[in-house]
Short mmCIF file of C-alpha atoms and ligand atoms in Angstrom, two decimals:
data_model
loop_
_atom_site.label_atom_id
_atom_site.label_comp_id
_atom_site.label_asym_id
_atom_site.label_seq_id
_atom_site.Cartn_x
_atom_site.Cartn_y
_atom_site.Cartn_z
CA MET A 13 24.98 -7.54 -19.64
CA THR A 14 25.42 -10.83 -21.08
CA GLU A 15 28.93 -10.87 -23.28
CA LYS A 16 28.01 -10.92 -27.18
CA SER A 17 28.38 -14.98 -27.88
CA GLN A 18 29.83 -15.47 -30.49
CA SER A 19 28.91 -17.18 -34.25
CA VAL A 20 29.93 -20.92 -33.98
CA ASP A 21 30.97 -20.58 -36.90
CA GLY A 22 34.18 -18.49 -35.56
CA GLY A 23 35.45 -21.51 -34.14
CA VAL A 24 33.56 -21.37 -30.12
CA GLU A 25 32.71 -24.94 -29.48
CA THR A 26 29.60 -25.15 -26.84
CA GLU A 27 29.43 -28.02 -25.24
CA GLN A 28 26.00 -29.49 -24.53
CA GLY A 29 23.59 -28.30 -22.78
CA SER A 30 25.13 -25.40 -21.24
CA ASP A 31 22.30 -22.04 -21.18
CA SER A 32 22.53 -21.40 -25.11
CA LEU A 33 20.44 -22.46 -28.31
CA THR A 34 22.51 -22.70 -31.80
CA ILE A 35 20.29 -21.57 -33.75
CA THR A 36 20.97 -22.10 -37.65
CA ASP A 37 19.71 -19.14 -40.34
CA ASN A 38 18.94 -21.77 -42.93
CA ARG A 39 19.51 -18.69 -45.69
CA THR A 40 22.68 -18.45 -44.64
CA GLY A 41 24.32 -21.89 -43.66
CA LYS A 42 25.43 -19.91 -40.56
CA SER A 43 24.84 -20.92 -37.04
CA TYR A 44 25.06 -18.47 -34.13
CA ASP A 45 25.21 -19.37 -30.13
CA VAL A 46 22.92 -17.28 -28.26
CA GLU A 47 22.96 -17.17 -24.63
CA VAL A 48 20.21 -17.96 -22.66
CA ASN A 49 19.98 -16.17 -19.10
CA ASP A 50 16.37 -16.46 -16.72
CA GLY A 51 14.61 -18.69 -19.51
CA THR A 52 15.05 -16.01 -22.12
CA VAL A 53 17.89 -14.77 -25.34
CA ARG A 54 18.21 -11.14 -25.51
CA ALA A 55 16.34 -10.29 -28.36
CA LEU A 56 19.49 -7.91 -29.14
CA ASP A 57 21.82 -11.17 -30.02
CA LEU A 58 19.74 -11.89 -32.56
CA ARG A 59 21.26 -8.90 -34.78
CA GLN A 60 24.34 -10.07 -35.65
CA ILE A 61 21.65 -12.86 -37.50
CA LYS A 62 22.19 -11.41 -40.92
CA THR A 63 21.76 -12.54 -45.13
CA ASP A 64 24.78 -9.83 -46.02
CA ASP A 65 26.52 -6.60 -44.38
CA ASP A 66 22.98 -4.47 -45.46
CA ASP A 67 20.57 -6.69 -43.72
CA PHE A 68 19.94 -4.29 -40.39
CA GLY A 69 19.91 -8.31 -38.47
CA LEU A 70 17.34 -9.99 -37.00
CA MET A 71 14.23 -8.34 -34.88
CA THR A 72 12.15 -10.14 -32.43
CA TYR A 73 7.91 -9.50 -33.57
CA ASP A 74 5.56 -9.76 -30.74
CA PRO A 75 2.87 -7.42 -31.00
CA GLY A 76 1.08 -7.23 -27.06
CA PHE A 77 4.77 -8.56 -26.29
CA THR A 78 2.43 -11.69 -25.84
CA ASN A 79 6.29 -13.32 -25.29
CA THR A 80 8.61 -10.29 -24.10
CA ALA A 81 10.41 -9.94 -20.96
CA SER A 82 10.21 -6.04 -20.62
CA CYS A 83 12.60 -6.35 -17.88
CA ARG A 84 13.33 -8.18 -14.38
CA SER A 85 11.27 -6.94 -11.57
CA ALA A 86 11.05 -8.31 -7.64
CA ILE A 87 7.56 -7.19 -6.61
CA THR A 88 4.99 -9.94 -7.73
CA TYR A 89 5.37 -13.30 -8.66
CA ILE A 90 2.45 -14.38 -11.32
CA ASP A 91 1.61 -18.29 -12.04
CA GLY A 92 -1.01 -18.48 -14.59
CA GLU A 93 -1.61 -21.76 -15.03
CA LYS A 94 -1.88 -22.43 -11.30
CA GLY A 95 -3.39 -19.22 -10.30
CA ILE A 96 -0.40 -18.04 -8.20
CA LEU A 97 -0.54 -14.33 -6.79
CA GLU A 98 2.63 -12.77 -4.67
CA HIS A 99 3.75 -10.14 -3.38
CA ARG A 100 7.47 -10.16 -2.42
CA GLY A 101 7.21 -13.86 -2.68
CA ILE A 102 4.21 -13.86 -0.17
CA PRO A 103 0.58 -15.55 -1.57
CA ILE A 104 -2.18 -13.02 -2.02
CA GLU A 105 -4.43 -15.18 0.51
CA GLN A 106 -1.84 -14.29 3.59
CA LEU A 107 -1.99 -11.05 2.38
CA CYS A 108 -6.12 -10.40 2.03
CA GLU A 109 -6.54 -12.12 5.39
CA LYS A 110 -3.83 -11.02 7.92
CA SER A 111 -2.65 -7.70 6.18
CA THR A 112 -4.08 -4.17 5.42
CA PHE A 113 -4.25 -1.88 2.13
CA LEU A 114 -1.66 0.78 3.53
CA GLU A 115 0.96 -2.20 4.55
CA VAL A 116 0.68 -3.83 1.32
CA ALA A 117 1.77 -0.44 -0.06
CA TYR A 118 4.75 -0.56 2.11
CA LEU A 119 5.27 -3.79 1.53
CA LEU A 120 5.32 -3.45 -3.02
CA ASN A 121 6.72 -0.05 -2.70
CA PHE A 122 9.92 -0.70 0.11
CA GLY A 123 10.50 -5.00 0.08
CA ALA A 124 9.41 -6.43 3.34
CA LEU A 125 6.90 -6.09 5.70
CA PRO A 126 6.82 -2.86 7.90
CA THR A 127 7.72 -3.20 11.54
CA GLU A 128 5.12 -1.62 13.88
CA ASP A 129 7.23 2.05 14.35
CA GLN A 130 7.78 2.20 9.93
CA LEU A 131 4.02 1.15 10.03
CA ALA A 132 2.27 3.56 12.46
CA ASP A 133 4.69 5.87 10.95
CA TRP A 134 3.72 5.15 6.96
CA VAL A 135 0.68 5.50 8.30
CA TYR A 136 1.09 8.71 9.55
CA GLN A 137 2.90 9.98 6.83
CA VAL A 138 -0.49 8.78 4.76
CA THR A 139 -3.24 10.22 6.22
CA HIS A 140 -1.52 14.10 6.50
CA HIS A 141 -1.17 13.98 2.33
CA THR A 142 -4.37 13.39 1.97
CA TYR A 143 -5.40 17.20 1.25
CA VAL A 144 -5.20 18.52 -2.16
CA HIS A 145 -3.90 22.22 -3.39
CA GLU A 146 -7.44 23.56 -3.35
CA ASN A 147 -7.16 25.16 -6.74
CA ILE A 148 -7.52 20.82 -7.89
CA LYS A 149 -11.27 22.48 -6.77
CA ASP A 150 -11.62 24.56 -9.29
CA PHE A 151 -9.97 22.29 -11.89
CA MET A 152 -12.07 19.57 -11.09
CA ASN A 153 -14.75 22.92 -11.17
CA GLY A 154 -14.24 22.85 -14.86
CA PHE A 155 -15.01 19.55 -15.97
CA ARG A 156 -19.38 18.69 -17.71
CA HIS A 157 -20.93 17.36 -14.18
CA ASP A 158 -21.22 14.04 -16.18
CA ALA A 159 -17.96 14.25 -17.35
CA ASN A 160 -16.27 10.19 -16.83
CA PRO A 161 -14.28 9.89 -13.36
CA MET A 162 -11.71 8.50 -15.50
CA GLY A 163 -10.81 11.17 -17.14
CA MET A 164 -11.35 13.52 -14.24
CA LEU A 165 -8.51 11.18 -12.66
CA LEU A 166 -6.35 10.68 -15.25
CA ALA A 167 -6.65 14.75 -15.24
CA SER A 168 -5.80 15.26 -12.47
CA VAL A 169 -3.46 12.85 -11.41
CA GLY A 170 -1.84 14.26 -14.22
CA ALA A 171 -2.18 17.91 -13.10
CA LEU A 172 0.01 17.55 -9.42
CA SER A 173 2.98 16.85 -11.35
CA THR A 174 2.04 20.75 -11.69
CA PHE A 175 1.41 21.40 -7.31
CA TYR A 176 4.67 19.13 -6.83
CA PRO A 177 7.31 20.42 -9.83
CA GLU A 178 9.66 19.18 -7.57
CA ALA A 179 9.36 16.01 -8.29
CA ALA A 180 10.75 15.74 -11.11
CA ASP A 181 14.04 15.55 -9.52
CA ILE A 182 13.58 11.63 -9.36
CA ASP A 183 16.88 11.06 -8.71
CA ASP A 184 16.21 12.89 -5.06
CA GLU A 185 15.30 9.28 -2.63
CA TRP A 186 13.33 12.30 -0.31
CA GLN A 187 11.77 13.18 -3.55
CA ARG A 188 10.43 9.60 -5.19
CA HIS A 189 9.16 8.77 -1.31
CA VAL A 190 6.81 11.67 -0.33
CA THR A 191 6.05 11.53 -4.34
CA ALA A 192 4.94 7.67 -3.36
CA VAL A 193 3.60 9.20 -0.69
CA ARG A 194 1.19 12.24 -1.78
CA LEU A 195 0.00 9.47 -4.11
CA ILE A 196 -1.68 6.98 -2.88
CA ALA A 197 -2.28 9.36 -0.39
CA LYS A 198 -4.57 11.93 -2.26
CA VAL A 199 -5.82 10.01 -5.29
CA PRO A 200 -8.86 8.48 -3.04
CA THR A 201 -9.58 12.26 -2.61
CA LEU A 202 -8.96 12.42 -6.14
CA ALA A 203 -11.77 10.35 -6.93
CA ALA A 204 -13.76 11.12 -4.04
CA PHE A 205 -13.68 14.66 -4.92
CA ALA A 206 -14.65 13.62 -8.83
CA TYR A 207 -17.69 11.49 -7.33
CA ARG A 208 -19.32 14.35 -5.11
CA HIS A 209 -18.55 17.22 -8.07
CA SER A 210 -20.76 14.55 -10.50
CA LEU A 211 -23.76 14.66 -8.10
CA GLY A 212 -23.17 18.57 -7.55
CA MET A 213 -22.52 17.67 -3.89
CA PRO A 214 -19.78 19.59 -1.92
CA TYR A 215 -16.79 18.30 -1.44
CA VAL A 216 -15.95 16.52 1.81
CA TYR A 217 -12.30 16.91 3.20
CA PRO A 218 -10.42 14.23 4.94
CA ASP A 219 -10.92 13.49 8.01
CA ASN A 220 -7.78 11.89 9.33
CA ASP A 221 -9.71 9.93 12.63
CA LEU A 222 -10.61 7.37 10.08
CA SER A 223 -8.48 4.54 8.04
CA TYR A 224 -7.90 4.86 4.77
CA THR A 225 -10.74 3.17 3.43
CA GLY A 226 -13.21 4.76 5.56
CA ASN A 227 -12.27 8.18 5.18
CA PHE A 228 -12.83 7.52 1.99
CA LEU A 229 -16.26 6.36 2.25
CA SER A 230 -16.17 9.77 4.06
CA MET A 231 -15.45 11.47 1.19
CA LEU A 232 -17.63 10.12 -0.91
CA PHE A 233 -20.64 9.65 1.24
CA LYS A 234 -20.64 12.29 4.40
CA MET A 235 -23.55 14.50 4.46
CA ALA A 236 -25.00 16.75 6.83
CA GLU A 237 -23.79 14.58 9.43
CA PRO A 238 -20.88 16.37 11.70
CA LYS A 239 -18.96 13.21 11.46
CA TYR A 240 -19.54 9.86 8.76
CA GLU A 241 -19.53 6.97 11.11
CA PRO A 242 -18.25 4.35 8.38
CA ASP A 243 -18.83 0.79 8.58
CA PRO A 244 -15.91 -1.34 9.81
CA ARG A 245 -17.42 -4.80 7.87
CA LEU A 246 -17.30 -2.50 4.17
CA GLU A 247 -14.19 -0.52 5.33
CA LYS A 248 -12.91 -3.95 5.77
CA ALA A 249 -14.20 -4.83 2.43
CA LEU A 250 -12.59 -2.00 0.73
CA ASP A 251 -9.28 -2.71 2.07
CA VAL A 252 -9.82 -6.36 0.83
CA LEU A 253 -10.46 -4.86 -2.52
CA PHE A 254 -7.77 -2.41 -2.82
CA ILE A 255 -5.49 -5.27 -1.69
CA LEU A 256 -6.87 -7.49 -4.73
CA HIS A 257 -5.62 -4.41 -6.93
CA ALA A 258 -2.72 -3.81 -5.44
CA ASP A 259 -0.35 -4.82 -8.78
CA HIS A 260 -0.35 -7.07 -10.85
CA GLU A 261 3.36 -7.58 -12.76
CA GLN A 262 4.00 -5.35 -15.82
CA ASN A 263 0.27 -5.38 -16.98
CA CYS A 264 -0.91 -2.75 -19.51
CA SER A 265 -1.18 0.49 -17.09
CA ALA A 266 2.28 -0.85 -15.21
CA ALA A 267 3.63 -1.75 -18.73
CA ALA A 268 2.86 2.50 -19.64
CA VAL A 269 3.86 3.29 -15.94
CA ARG A 270 7.04 2.13 -17.37
CA VAL A 271 7.45 3.31 -20.70
CA VAL A 272 6.49 6.81 -19.54
CA GLY A 273 8.59 6.71 -16.62
CA SER A 274 11.90 5.38 -18.83
CA SER A 275 11.60 9.22 -20.83
CA ARG A 276 12.60 10.37 -17.20
CA VAL A 277 9.43 12.12 -16.41
CA ASP A 278 8.25 13.01 -13.43
CA PRO A 279 5.97 10.01 -11.28
CA TYR A 280 2.91 11.71 -11.39
CA SER A 281 3.21 12.26 -15.06
CA ALA A 282 3.94 8.65 -14.99
CA VAL A 283 0.70 7.16 -12.76
CA ALA A 284 -1.32 9.39 -15.01
CA ALA A 285 0.38 7.04 -17.98
CA GLY A 286 -0.69 3.93 -16.15
CA VAL A 287 -4.39 5.57 -15.40
CA ALA A 288 -4.84 6.36 -19.18
CA GLY A 289 -4.03 2.47 -19.85
CA LEU A 290 -6.47 1.53 -16.85
CA TYR A 291 -9.74 3.83 -18.39
CA GLY A 292 -9.52 1.11 -21.69
CA PRO A 293 -12.56 -1.42 -21.15
CA LEU A 294 -10.58 -4.82 -21.65
CA HIS A 295 -8.30 -3.68 -18.81
CA GLY A 296 -9.56 -1.18 -15.24
CA GLY A 297 -12.58 -0.92 -17.41
CA ALA A 298 -14.03 -4.98 -17.09
CA ASN A 299 -15.57 -4.23 -13.76
CA VAL A 300 -17.86 -1.32 -16.09
CA ALA A 301 -18.21 -3.63 -18.63
CA VAL A 302 -19.03 -7.09 -16.28
CA LEU A 303 -22.20 -5.24 -15.03
CA ARG A 304 -23.36 -3.61 -18.25
CA MET A 305 -23.24 -7.14 -19.37
CA LEU A 306 -24.98 -8.49 -16.99
CA GLN A 307 -27.84 -6.06 -17.13
CA ARG A 308 -27.83 -6.79 -20.63
CA ILE A 309 -28.49 -9.97 -19.92
CA GLY A 310 -30.76 -10.03 -16.85
CA SER A 311 -32.25 -13.37 -16.15
CA VAL A 312 -30.62 -16.62 -16.07
CA ASP A 313 -32.77 -17.77 -18.43
CA ASN A 314 -30.88 -15.20 -21.12
CA ILE A 315 -27.63 -17.15 -20.30
CA PRO A 316 -27.44 -19.61 -22.66
CA ASP A 317 -28.72 -16.91 -25.75
CA PHE A 318 -25.67 -15.22 -24.05
CA LEU A 319 -22.67 -17.56 -24.08
CA GLN A 320 -23.81 -17.87 -27.83
CA GLY A 321 -23.35 -14.44 -28.93
CA VAL A 322 -19.92 -14.84 -27.39
CA LYS A 323 -19.42 -18.23 -28.72
CA ASP A 324 -20.37 -16.33 -32.56
CA GLY A 325 -17.73 -13.78 -31.84
CA ASN A 326 -20.64 -10.95 -30.98
CA GLU A 327 -19.80 -10.61 -27.62
CA ARG A 328 -17.41 -11.06 -25.17
CA LEU A 329 -17.68 -13.23 -22.11
CA MET A 330 -16.80 -9.54 -19.44
CA GLY A 331 -14.63 -10.38 -16.49
CA PHE A 332 -13.65 -13.41 -18.04
CA GLY A 333 -10.60 -14.42 -19.67
CA HIS A 334 -6.19 -13.52 -19.19
CA ARG A 335 -2.83 -12.65 -20.82
CA VAL A 336 -1.45 -15.08 -17.52
CA TYR A 337 -3.98 -16.57 -15.36
CA LYS A 338 -5.26 -19.92 -17.45
CA ASN A 339 -6.87 -21.17 -14.87
CA TYR A 340 -9.40 -19.26 -12.35
CA ASP A 341 -7.66 -15.74 -11.07
CA PRO A 342 -6.65 -16.08 -7.07
CA ARG A 343 -8.43 -12.82 -6.69
CA ALA A 344 -11.96 -13.46 -7.97
CA ARG A 345 -12.37 -16.46 -5.46
CA ILE A 346 -11.67 -13.92 -2.38
CA ILE A 347 -13.59 -11.28 -4.38
CA ARG A 348 -16.22 -13.46 -4.35
CA LYS A 349 -16.44 -14.55 -0.79
CA HIS A 350 -16.22 -11.18 -0.42
CA VAL A 351 -19.35 -10.61 -2.06
CA ASP A 352 -22.29 -11.97 0.26
CA GLU A 353 -20.89 -10.44 3.15
CA VAL A 354 -21.09 -6.69 1.51
CA LEU A 355 -24.58 -6.85 0.41
CA GLU A 356 -25.57 -8.84 4.16
CA ALA A 357 -23.77 -5.32 5.76
CA THR A 358 -25.65 -3.35 2.72
CA GLY A 359 -29.44 -4.77 3.15
CA LYS A 360 -28.81 -5.03 -0.15
CA PRO A 361 -30.31 -7.91 -2.48
CA SER A 362 -28.17 -8.30 -6.05
CA PRO A 363 -30.13 -9.66 -8.55
CA LEU A 364 -26.81 -9.72 -10.57
CA LEU A 365 -25.33 -11.62 -8.34
CA GLN A 366 -27.85 -14.36 -9.32
CA ILE A 367 -26.79 -13.67 -12.79
CA ALA A 368 -23.30 -13.66 -12.31
CA ILE A 369 -22.89 -16.91 -10.49
CA GLU A 370 -25.48 -18.77 -12.63
CA LEU A 371 -23.27 -17.06 -15.36
CA GLU A 372 -20.21 -18.60 -14.10
CA LYS A 373 -21.38 -22.21 -13.98
CA HIS A 374 -22.23 -21.68 -17.46
CA ALA A 375 -19.60 -21.07 -18.92
CA LEU A 376 -17.03 -23.11 -17.04
CA ASP A 377 -19.34 -26.28 -17.75
CA ASP A 378 -18.75 -25.31 -21.52
CA GLU A 379 -15.72 -26.33 -23.53
CA TYR A 380 -16.01 -23.48 -25.22
CA PHE A 381 -14.60 -21.18 -22.70
CA THR A 382 -12.17 -23.85 -20.68
CA SER A 383 -10.58 -25.11 -23.63
CA ARG A 384 -9.90 -21.44 -24.39
CA LYS A 385 -9.06 -21.94 -20.60
CA LEU A 386 -11.31 -18.50 -20.11
CA TYR A 387 -11.69 -17.70 -16.59
CA PRO A 388 -13.34 -15.33 -14.25
CA ASN A 389 -10.43 -12.14 -13.65
CA VAL A 390 -10.74 -10.20 -10.40
CA ASP A 391 -13.49 -7.75 -13.25
CA PHE A 392 -15.90 -10.63 -12.59
CA TYR A 393 -17.46 -9.77 -9.10
CA SER A 394 -15.69 -7.22 -8.24
CA GLY A 395 -18.13 -4.92 -9.24
CA LEU A 396 -21.26 -6.52 -7.95
CA ILE A 397 -19.47 -5.23 -4.41
CA TYR A 398 -18.86 -1.43 -5.66
CA GLU A 399 -22.52 -0.94 -6.56
CA ALA A 400 -23.73 -2.82 -2.79
CA MET A 401 -21.88 0.31 -2.06
CA ASN A 402 -23.82 2.10 -4.19
CA ILE A 403 -20.59 3.09 -6.18
CA PRO A 404 -21.54 4.00 -9.24
CA ALA A 405 -20.81 2.34 -12.29
CA ASP A 406 -18.21 4.81 -14.30
CA ALA A 407 -16.22 5.19 -11.23
CA PHE A 408 -16.29 1.77 -10.82
CA THR A 409 -12.34 2.00 -12.25
CA VAL A 410 -11.46 5.04 -10.37
CA MET A 411 -11.87 2.62 -7.40
CA PHE A 412 -9.15 0.18 -8.71
CA ALA A 413 -7.20 3.13 -9.99
CA ILE A 414 -7.12 3.78 -6.27
CA GLY A 415 -5.85 -0.38 -5.39
CA ARG A 416 -2.98 0.17 -8.34
CA THR A 417 -1.68 3.20 -7.24
CA PRO A 418 0.73 1.56 -4.97
CA GLY A 419 1.95 -1.12 -7.41
CA TRP A 420 2.23 1.75 -10.19
CA ILE A 421 4.78 3.65 -8.55
CA ALA A 422 6.60 0.44 -6.81
CA GLN A 423 6.71 -0.60 -10.34
CA TRP A 424 8.15 2.65 -11.14
CA MET A 425 10.84 2.97 -7.84
CA GLU A 426 12.28 -0.31 -9.35
CA MET A 427 12.04 0.82 -13.10
CA MET A 428 14.60 4.10 -12.01
CA GLN A 429 16.86 1.71 -9.64
CA ASP A 430 17.23 -0.44 -12.49
CA GLU A 431 21.40 -0.52 -14.01
CA GLU A 432 20.06 -2.03 -16.82
CA LEU A 433 16.61 1.55 -17.85
CA LYS A 434 17.08 2.69 -21.15
CA ILE A 435 14.30 4.92 -22.40
CA ALA A 436 11.53 2.72 -24.07
CA ARG A 437 11.87 2.97 -27.63
CA PRO A 438 10.74 -0.24 -29.48
CA ARG A 439 11.28 -1.28 -33.18
CA GLN A 440 9.10 -1.63 -36.39
CA ILE A 441 8.05 -3.77 -39.58
CA TYR A 442 8.07 -1.00 -41.98
CA THR A 443 5.30 -1.97 -44.58
CA GLY A 444 4.98 1.23 -45.89
CA PRO A 445 5.65 2.61 -49.67
CA ARG A 446 9.40 4.52 -49.81
CA THR A 447 11.19 7.24 -51.91
CA VAL A 448 7.60 8.15 -53.14
CA ASP A 449 7.99 11.96 -55.10
CA TYR A 450 5.79 14.01 -53.52
CA VAL A 451 2.40 15.64 -56.08
CA PRO A 452 1.36 18.57 -56.54
CA MET A 453 -1.92 19.58 -55.30
CA ASN A 454 -2.87 20.06 -59.46
CA GLU A 455 -1.71 16.56 -60.24
CA ARG A 456 -3.88 14.51 -58.01
C1 SDX B 21 -7.41 -6.92 -15.88
O1 SDX B 21 -2.11 -7.91 -17.53
C2 SDX B 21 -3.24 -8.09 -16.37
O2 SDX B 21 -2.90 -8.03 -14.97
C3 SDX B 21 -4.36 -7.23 -15.49
C4 SDX B 21 -5.01 -7.85 -14.36
C5 SDX B 21 -4.25 -6.68 -13.48
O3 SDX B 21 -4.71 -6.96 -12.68
O4 SDX B 21 -3.47 -5.44 -14.03
O5 SDX B 21 -5.35 -9.04 -14.32
C6 SDX B 21 -6.91 -6.52 -14.17
O6 SDX B 21 -6.76 -6.15 -17.04
C7 SDX B 21 -8.33 -8.16 -16.01
C8 SDX B 21 -8.66 -8.00 -17.91
C9 SDX B 21 -10.38 -8.09 -17.54
N1 SDX B 21 -10.68 -7.58 -19.21
C10 SDX B 21 -11.40 -8.29 -19.66
O7 SDX B 21 -12.29 -9.28 -18.44
C11 SDX B 21 -12.12 -8.21 -20.66
C12 SDX B 21 -12.02 -9.82 -21.12
N2 SDX B 21 -11.24 -10.51 -21.08
C13 SDX B 21 -10.56 -10.00 -22.34
O8 SDX B 21 -10.53 -9.21 -23.27
C14 SDX B 21 -8.97 -11.02 -22.57
O9 SDX B 21 -9.50 -12.25 -21.85
C15 SDX B 21 -8.29 -10.34 -22.28
C16 SDX B 21 -7.48 -8.93 -22.22
C17 SDX B 21 -8.29 -10.14 -20.72
C18 SDX B 21 -6.63 -11.18 -22.41
O10 SDX B 21 -6.46 -10.96 -23.68
P1 SDX B 21 -5.52 -12.34 -24.72
O11 SDX B 21 -4.48 -12.38 -23.71
O12 SDX B 21 -5.24 -10.72 -25.40
O13 SDX B 21 -5.86 -12.64 -25.37
P2 SDX B 21 -6.78 -12.98 -26.78
O14 SDX B 21 -7.75 -11.05 -26.75
O15 SDX B 21 -6.06 -13.45 -27.67
O16 SDX B 21 -8.22 -14.25 -26.24
C19 SDX B 21 -7.67 -15.91 -26.61
C20 SDX B 21 -8.99 -16.28 -27.30
C21 SDX B 21 -9.23 -15.21 -28.35
O17 SDX B 21 -9.96 -16.42 -29.04
P3 SDX B 21 -9.50 -17.28 -30.63
O18 SDX B 21 -9.43 -15.95 -31.18
O19 SDX B 21 -8.19 -17.66 -30.24
O20 SDX B 21 -11.06 -18.20 -31.01
O21 SDX B 21 -9.88 -16.19 -26.47
C22 SDX B 21 -11.12 -15.26 -26.84
C23 SDX B 21 -10.74 -14.61 -27.80
O22 SDX B 21 -11.11 -14.33 -28.45
N3 SDX B 21 -11.18 -14.94 -25.89
C24 SDX B 21 -12.11 -14.97 -25.04
C25 SDX B 21 -12.31 -13.25 -23.89
N4 SDX B 21 -11.11 -13.25 -23.84
C26 SDX B 21 -10.55 -14.07 -24.52
N5 SDX B 21 -13.22 -14.89 -25.68
C27 SDX B 21 -14.86 -14.94 -24.96
N6 SDX B 21 -14.77 -13.51 -24.59
C28 SDX B 21 -13.45 -13.17 -23.48
N7 SDX B 21 -13.48 -12.54 -22.46
#
């Protein structure tokens, strides 16, 4: 905690160039010296700026938290202007090329790459926690056949907190660890169960002989064959996709996990809040929205008219734009490279890919988009890969959730060890009426 800043009128002189701001309140003529740390000022240091003793003091007002740091974090670094993404300092490009999703999940949660033994133990733990309680099947069967799988995932992740009530002991290190393992292990099982439910197909139990992504493909697509044999090219592509979605600092869903987790609720419930945040079309739901948008455009000939509709404000160019990236999202660049590979593996031509490529070209040649720094983000191409893998569109966001689960847990773990952790409780600017008398019904 930085000590309280002093009002300059109190005779505290600040030398030029000190890490501080001197704020002059023109309403009173008073000046205040506020410390600057890590490029921020503490919002609470503004509270001392008042017009009189009855004044509550200054607050900051920042809808959508566009310019507010909510925490200190060492998990993910993003440079939006340069299109840089690093996890624990390691560039995403290197992780996609050299690592695996479970190794990245370890890196995010433990802060360093594992030794060979640590990785083997971590993979063993995750592999042997993929089953879910049989009652989950009854729970899943309660949904309509056409229930959105994100709604099903949201409900079942929250429900896990009732199967592991001991996870509420959030100060117990083992409970935190085993919950991290359980969530990373079981979210794919819940996702696959939701998919099989939507088809009216029997659930496929986890196969411990397969890799994390191979097992997920088996739980999705295994039919009557005695053992599912995943295509290694699809296993690899899915592993890279999950790495690319693993964490992204204080995005909407990670912020939701932190806000809900700050009440000291169990981590299953906090991660369920993250699933809920990701569900939205402006966040994780964008990959589905991109596919629908490409289907609606229908042909490269229609791209100019569509983009005009965007400029006229009738459409959003889904899969473009980002709160932080004001350059090409490095993840989009990597995914783009894998699209061709997956299409070759599945032998499925993708007419939508051609539309997406042309759409990107037109948009990046158009000052309307470049002036607003609207570039492709992680969601622009990912749906094309999922579609080629025969994953239904309304399950694309579930794929995002599987990838993001280790990130949500890592953010929760880091928050729980933050000595500045307080329950999240923002203030407001009240705009409503005051002291209004109740009006009896016969006088309304
Ligand atoms: C993810 O935060 C993360 O890290 C998220 C994520 C992660 O890994 O967790 O990266 C994953 O959510 C990626 C984003 C997926 N969403 C979409 O692709 C939906 C389409 N994009 C947007 O709606 C938008 O770009 C956001 C939500 C992503 C960012 O919105 P901001 O930062 O609040 O920006 P804004 O809405 O204030 O837009 C700034 C300007 C506006 O124009 P003006 O009003 O100033 O004229 O850009 C325009 C917007 O209208 N704009 C777009 C646009 N995105 C912004 N115009 C057309 N198409 C778009 N996609």
